[in-house]
Amino acid sequence: GAVVSQHPSRVICKSGTSVKIECRSLDFQATTMFWYRQFPKQSLMLMATSNEGSKATYEQGVEKDKFLINHASLTLSTLTVTSAHPEDSSFYICSATGPHDTEAFFGQGTRLTVV
Amino acid sequence: RKEVEQDPGPFNVPEGATVAFNCTYSNSASQSFFWYRQDCRKEPKLLMSVYSSGNEDGRFTAQLNRASQYISLLIRDSKLSDSATYLCVVNGAGKSTFGDGTTLTVKP
């Protein structure tokens, strides 16, 4: 099946620094990728929809200037958490819908800890 | 109202029990439906797709009722390894919408 690779799987950074997370579709072209955040014991919350070659669409309440999304190619989307703070500590997961708009394929997730 | 709503749970059942989860969705134009399983601190993994005709895979049965806009997941003969959070997912217009998830704990 389709494979989505995400890295890093875990990152610890200091407050005020920026962190970039990469999401790659390895064997298919993904014109659209999705970024989710999941806090402990809570559900996956869609942050934004990343569209290749155009601006991302952000969900209500998600700051686009804080969570920068770049989808420069059909196989790569990046999420940059800028000026990270401890409250940004969370599990971030990307996904892409398969080639025939079938199920979503998820990256492995990135656990971000801001200290 | 949320686009996708699941049974709140949690469900705590003994081994061997049968347990059912329900999920309702609000967008009648939704196109495809899935159940995912998520283990703690891991990414969601596809458990099974859901079709109007019903879909069975071993101890798991999923069903879709388009008229009432709900999907269900039935787990028979629960195993300890079934303990996880189960997410229903509704796809439409190129977007996946997740339910909040239902946590299942199977006890010896």
mmCIF file with all atom_site columns, C-alpha atoms in Angstrom, chain B residues 15-51:
data_model
loop_
_atom_site.group_PDB
_atom_site.id
_atom_site.type_symbol
_atom_site.label_atom_id
_atom_site.label_alt_id
_atom_site.label_comp_id
_atom_site.label_asym_id
_atom_site.label_entity_id
_atom_site.label_seq_id
_atom_site.pdbx_PDB_ins_code
_atom_site.Cartn_x
_atom_site.Cartn_y
_atom_site.Cartn_z
_atom_site.occupancy
_atom_site.B_iso_or_equiv
_atom_site.pdbx_formal_charge
_atom_site.auth_seq_id
_atom_site.auth_comp_id
_atom_site.auth_asym_id
_atom_site.auth_atom_id
_atom_site.pdbx_PDB_model_num
ATOM 1  C CA . GLU B 1 15 ? -12.003 -11.026 27.172 1.00 0.00 ? 15 GLU B CA 1
ATOM 2  C CA . GLY B 1 16 ? -14.383 -12.807 24.873 1.00 0.00 ? 16 GLY B CA 1
ATOM 3  C CA . ALA B 1 17 ? -17.038 -10.109 24.993 1.00 0.00 ? 17 ALA B CA 1
ATOM 4  C CA . THR B 1 18 ? -18.708 -8.609  21.969 1.00 0.00 ? 18 THR B CA 1
ATOM 5  C CA . VAL B 1 19 ? -18.555 -4.852  21.727 1.00 0.00 ? 19 VAL B CA 1
ATOM 6  C CA . ALA B 1 20 ? -20.054 -2.415  19.231 1.00 0.00 ? 20 ALA B CA 1
ATOM 7  C CA . PHE B 1 21 ? -19.155 1.165   18.394 1.00 0.00 ? 21 PHE B CA 1
ATOM 8  C CA . ASN B 1 22 ? -21.297 3.602   16.492 1.00 0.00 ? 22 ASN B CA 1
ATOM 9  C CA . CYS B 1 23 ? -20.416 6.729   14.601 1.00 0.00 ? 23 CYS B CA 1
ATOM 10 C CA . THR B 1 24 ? -22.688 9.298   12.944 1.00 0.00 ? 24 THR B CA 1
ATOM 11 C CA . TYR B 1 25 ? -21.790 11.811  10.295 1.00 0.00 ? 25 TYR B CA 1
ATOM 12 C CA . SER B 1 26 ? -23.543 14.967  9.208  1.00 0.00 ? 26 SER B CA 1
ATOM 13 C CA . ASN B 1 27 ? -22.507 15.416  5.581  1.00 0.00 ? 27 ASN B CA 1
ATOM 14 C CA . SER B 1 28 ? -24.762 13.350  3.352  1.00 0.00 ? 28 SER B CA 1
ATOM 15 C CA . ALA B 1 29 ? -22.323 13.862  0.456  1.00 0.00 ? 29 ALA B CA 1
ATOM 16 C CA . SER B 1 30 ? -19.575 11.934  2.245  1.00 0.00 ? 30 SER B CA 1
ATOM 17 C CA . GLN B 1 31 ? -18.033 9.402   -0.033 1.00 0.00 ? 31 GLN B CA 1
ATOM 18 C CA . SER B 1 32 ? -16.037 6.833   1.847  1.00 0.00 ? 32 SER B CA 1
ATOM 19 C CA . PHE B 1 33 ? -15.830 5.554   5.380  1.00 0.00 ? 33 PHE B CA 1
ATOM 20 C CA . PHE B 1 34 ? -13.231 3.803   7.464  1.00 0.00 ? 34 PHE B CA 1
ATOM 21 C CA . TRP B 1 35 ? -12.392 2.542   10.897 1.00 0.00 ? 35 TRP B CA 1
ATOM 22 C CA . TYR B 1 36 ? -8.884  3.167   12.155 1.00 0.00 ? 36 TYR B CA 1
ATOM 23 C CA . ARG B 1 37 ? -7.162  1.858   15.203 1.00 0.00 ? 37 ARG B CA 1
ATOM 24 C CA . GLN B 1 38 ? -4.738  3.940   17.192 1.00 0.00 ? 38 GLN B CA 1
ATOM 25 C CA . ASP B 1 39 ? -2.474  2.590   19.873 1.00 0.00 ? 39 ASP B CA 1
ATOM 26 C CA . CYS B 1 40 ? -1.056  4.910   22.467 1.00 0.00 ? 40 CYS B CA 1
ATOM 27 C CA . ARG B 1 41 ? 1.531   7.317   21.027 1.00 0.00 ? 41 ARG B CA 1
ATOM 28 C CA . LYS B 1 42 ? 1.357   5.736   17.608 1.00 0.00 ? 42 LYS B CA 1
ATOM 29 C CA . GLU B 1 43 ? -0.119  6.835   14.337 1.00 0.00 ? 43 GLU B CA 1
ATOM 30 C CA . PRO B 1 44 ? -3.604  5.604   13.340 1.00 0.00 ? 44 PRO B CA 1
ATOM 31 C CA . LYS B 1 45 ? -3.645  2.430   11.281 1.00 0.00 ? 45 LYS B CA 1
ATOM 32 C CA . LEU B 1 46 ? -6.404  1.419   8.933  1.00 0.00 ? 46 LEU B CA 1
ATOM 33 C CA . LEU B 1 47 ? -8.539  -1.344  10.424 1.00 0.00 ? 47 LEU B CA 1
ATOM 34 C CA . MET B 1 48 ? -11.115 -1.699  7.688  1.00 0.00 ? 48 MET B CA 1
ATOM 35 C CA . SER B 1 49 ? -13.145 0.107   5.099  1.00 0.00 ? 49 SER B CA 1
ATOM 36 C CA . VAL B 1 50 ? -16.894 0.361   5.519  1.00 0.00 ? 50 VAL B CA 1
ATOM 37 C CA . TYR B 1 51 ? -19.345 -0.454  2.753  1.00 0.00 ? 51 TYR B CA 1
#
